[in-house]
Short mmCIF file of C-alpha atoms in Angstrom, two decimals:
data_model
loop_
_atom_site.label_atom_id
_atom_site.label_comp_id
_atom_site.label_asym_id
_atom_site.label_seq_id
_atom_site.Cartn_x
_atom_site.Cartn_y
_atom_site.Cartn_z
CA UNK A 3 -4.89 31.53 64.12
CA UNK A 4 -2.60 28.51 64.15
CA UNK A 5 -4.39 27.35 66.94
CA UNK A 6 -7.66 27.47 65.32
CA UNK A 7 -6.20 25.90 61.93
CA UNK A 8 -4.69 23.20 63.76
CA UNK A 9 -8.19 22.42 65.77
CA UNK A 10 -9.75 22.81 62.48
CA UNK A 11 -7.68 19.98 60.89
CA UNK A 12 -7.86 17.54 63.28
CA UNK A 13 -11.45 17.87 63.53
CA UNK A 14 -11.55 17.38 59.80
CA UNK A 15 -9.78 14.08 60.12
CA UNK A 16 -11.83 12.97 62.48
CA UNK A 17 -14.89 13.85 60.65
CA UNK A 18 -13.57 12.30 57.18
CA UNK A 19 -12.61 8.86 59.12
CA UNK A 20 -15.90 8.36 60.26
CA UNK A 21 -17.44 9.11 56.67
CA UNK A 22 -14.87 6.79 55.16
CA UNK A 23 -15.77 4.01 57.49
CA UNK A 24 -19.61 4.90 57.39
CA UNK A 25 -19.06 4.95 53.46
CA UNK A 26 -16.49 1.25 53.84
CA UNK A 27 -19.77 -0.10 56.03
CA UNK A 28 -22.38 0.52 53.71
CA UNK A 29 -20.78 -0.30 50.48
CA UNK A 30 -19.82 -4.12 52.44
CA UNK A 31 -23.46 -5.13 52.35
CA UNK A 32 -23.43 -5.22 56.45
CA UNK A 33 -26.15 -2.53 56.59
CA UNK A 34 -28.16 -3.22 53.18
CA UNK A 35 -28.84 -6.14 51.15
CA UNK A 36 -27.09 -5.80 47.61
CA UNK A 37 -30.18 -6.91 45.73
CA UNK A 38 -32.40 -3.96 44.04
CA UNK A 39 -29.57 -1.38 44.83
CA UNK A 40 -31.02 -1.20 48.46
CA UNK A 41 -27.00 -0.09 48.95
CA UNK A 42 -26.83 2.47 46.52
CA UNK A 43 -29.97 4.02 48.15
CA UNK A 44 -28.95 4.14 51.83
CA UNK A 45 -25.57 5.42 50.46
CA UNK A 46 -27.55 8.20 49.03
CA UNK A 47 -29.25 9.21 51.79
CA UNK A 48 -26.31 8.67 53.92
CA UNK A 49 -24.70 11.77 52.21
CA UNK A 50 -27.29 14.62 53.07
CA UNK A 51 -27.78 13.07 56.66
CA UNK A 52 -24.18 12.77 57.11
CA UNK A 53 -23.48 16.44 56.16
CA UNK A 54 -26.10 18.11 58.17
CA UNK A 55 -24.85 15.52 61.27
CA UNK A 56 -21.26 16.15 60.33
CA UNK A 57 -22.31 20.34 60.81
CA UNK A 58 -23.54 19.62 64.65
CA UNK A 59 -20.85 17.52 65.47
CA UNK A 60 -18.34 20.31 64.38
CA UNK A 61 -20.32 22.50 65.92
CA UNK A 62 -20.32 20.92 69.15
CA UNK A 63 -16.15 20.15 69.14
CA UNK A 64 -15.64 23.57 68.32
CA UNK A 65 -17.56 25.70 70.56
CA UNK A 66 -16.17 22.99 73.36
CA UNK A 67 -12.49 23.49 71.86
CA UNK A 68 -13.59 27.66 72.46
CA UNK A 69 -12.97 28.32 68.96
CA UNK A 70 -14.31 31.87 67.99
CA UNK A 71 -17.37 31.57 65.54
CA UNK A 72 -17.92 27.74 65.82
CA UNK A 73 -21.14 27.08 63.60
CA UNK A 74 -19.28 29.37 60.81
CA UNK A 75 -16.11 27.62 60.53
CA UNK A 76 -18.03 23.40 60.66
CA UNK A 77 -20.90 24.61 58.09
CA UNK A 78 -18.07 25.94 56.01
CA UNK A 79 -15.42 23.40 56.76
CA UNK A 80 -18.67 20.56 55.69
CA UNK A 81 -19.26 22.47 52.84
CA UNK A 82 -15.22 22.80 51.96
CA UNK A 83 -15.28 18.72 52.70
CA UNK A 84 -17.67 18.22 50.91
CA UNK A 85 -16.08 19.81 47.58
CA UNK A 86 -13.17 18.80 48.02
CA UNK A 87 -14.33 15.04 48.03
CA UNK A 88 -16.16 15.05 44.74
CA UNK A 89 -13.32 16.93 43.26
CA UNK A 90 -10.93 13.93 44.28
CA UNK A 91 -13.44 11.28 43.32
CA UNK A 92 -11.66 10.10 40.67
CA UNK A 93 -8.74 9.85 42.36
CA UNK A 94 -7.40 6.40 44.03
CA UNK A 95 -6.46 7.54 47.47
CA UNK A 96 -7.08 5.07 50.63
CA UNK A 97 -8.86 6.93 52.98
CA UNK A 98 -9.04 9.71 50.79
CA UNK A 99 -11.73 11.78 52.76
CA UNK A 100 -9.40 12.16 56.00
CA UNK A 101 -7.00 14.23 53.97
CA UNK A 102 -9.96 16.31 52.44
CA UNK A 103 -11.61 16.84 55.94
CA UNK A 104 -8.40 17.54 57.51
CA UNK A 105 -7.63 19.88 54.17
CA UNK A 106 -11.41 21.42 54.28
CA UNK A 107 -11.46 22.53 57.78
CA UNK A 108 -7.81 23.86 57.54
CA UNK A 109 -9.00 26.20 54.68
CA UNK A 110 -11.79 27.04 56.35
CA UNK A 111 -10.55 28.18 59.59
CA UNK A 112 -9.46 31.57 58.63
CA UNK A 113 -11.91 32.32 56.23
CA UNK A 114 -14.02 31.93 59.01
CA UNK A 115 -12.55 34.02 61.14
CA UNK A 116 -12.84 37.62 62.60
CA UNK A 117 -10.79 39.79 60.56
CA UNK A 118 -10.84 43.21 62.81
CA UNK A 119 -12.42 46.49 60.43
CA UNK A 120 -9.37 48.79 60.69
CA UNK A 121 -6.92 46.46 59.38
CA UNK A 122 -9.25 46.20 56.36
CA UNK A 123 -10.08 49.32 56.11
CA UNK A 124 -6.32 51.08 56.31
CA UNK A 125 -5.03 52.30 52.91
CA UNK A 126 -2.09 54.25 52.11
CA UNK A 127 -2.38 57.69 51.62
CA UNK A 128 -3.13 59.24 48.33
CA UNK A 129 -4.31 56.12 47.03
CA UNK A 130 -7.65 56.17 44.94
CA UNK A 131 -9.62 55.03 48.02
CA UNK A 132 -9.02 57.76 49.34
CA UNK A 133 -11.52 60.26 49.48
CA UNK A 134 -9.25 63.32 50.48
CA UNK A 135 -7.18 62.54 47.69
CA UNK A 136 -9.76 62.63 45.43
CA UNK A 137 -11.47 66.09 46.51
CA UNK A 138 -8.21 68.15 46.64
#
């Protein structure tokens, strides 16, 4: 699990680096002209493209890292990045979105991952759960 929390994390950072410089690039005028928010609007569209591309690329480091469940854990490590970052909008932190990928894809490692049935299912005996404690 440390392993896959560790792989998770880096690839976070990576992924948040190259939004933050993708995000740096387009709000310097170097891809759009500032004139009739042309900037604002490729910065818009930049954020659906760059989830669903930031999905596949996690997707593709993962499953070549052999981490168990690889789609799972970069659709919910985008999804936790993604969060994260408009919770810490407001917040003045350079290069802000490496810490939330890295932080995103560290949380989402092992809720992504298999959690065997008989450890869940094991409860002590005589608790409400059960059910030969409650027909006796």
């Amino acid at each position: 699990m440390l392993a896959r929390v560790i792989v998770g994390a880096a690839l976070g950072a990576g992924l948040g680096a190259a939004w933050w410089g993708l995000r740096e690039f387009i709000a310097s005028g170097a891809a759009c002209s500032k004139d009739d928010w042309d900037c604002l609007g490729l910065g818009l569209l930049a954020i659906p493209v760059s989830l669903v591309v930031g999905v596949l690329v996690g997707w593709v480091v993962l499953a070549a890292a052999k981490v168990e469940r690889p789609l799972g854990m970069a659709a919910v490590g985008t999804a936790f990045t993604a969060v994260l970052t408009l919770l810490t909008i407001w917040f003045p932190v350079t290069s802000g979105s490496v810490l939330t990928g890295a932080l995103g894809f560290a949380l989402a490692a092992p809720v992504t991952a298999r959690h065997p049935a008989v450890r869940a299912a094991r409860r002590p005996a005589g608790s409400s759960a059960d059910p030969a404690a409650n027909h006796g």
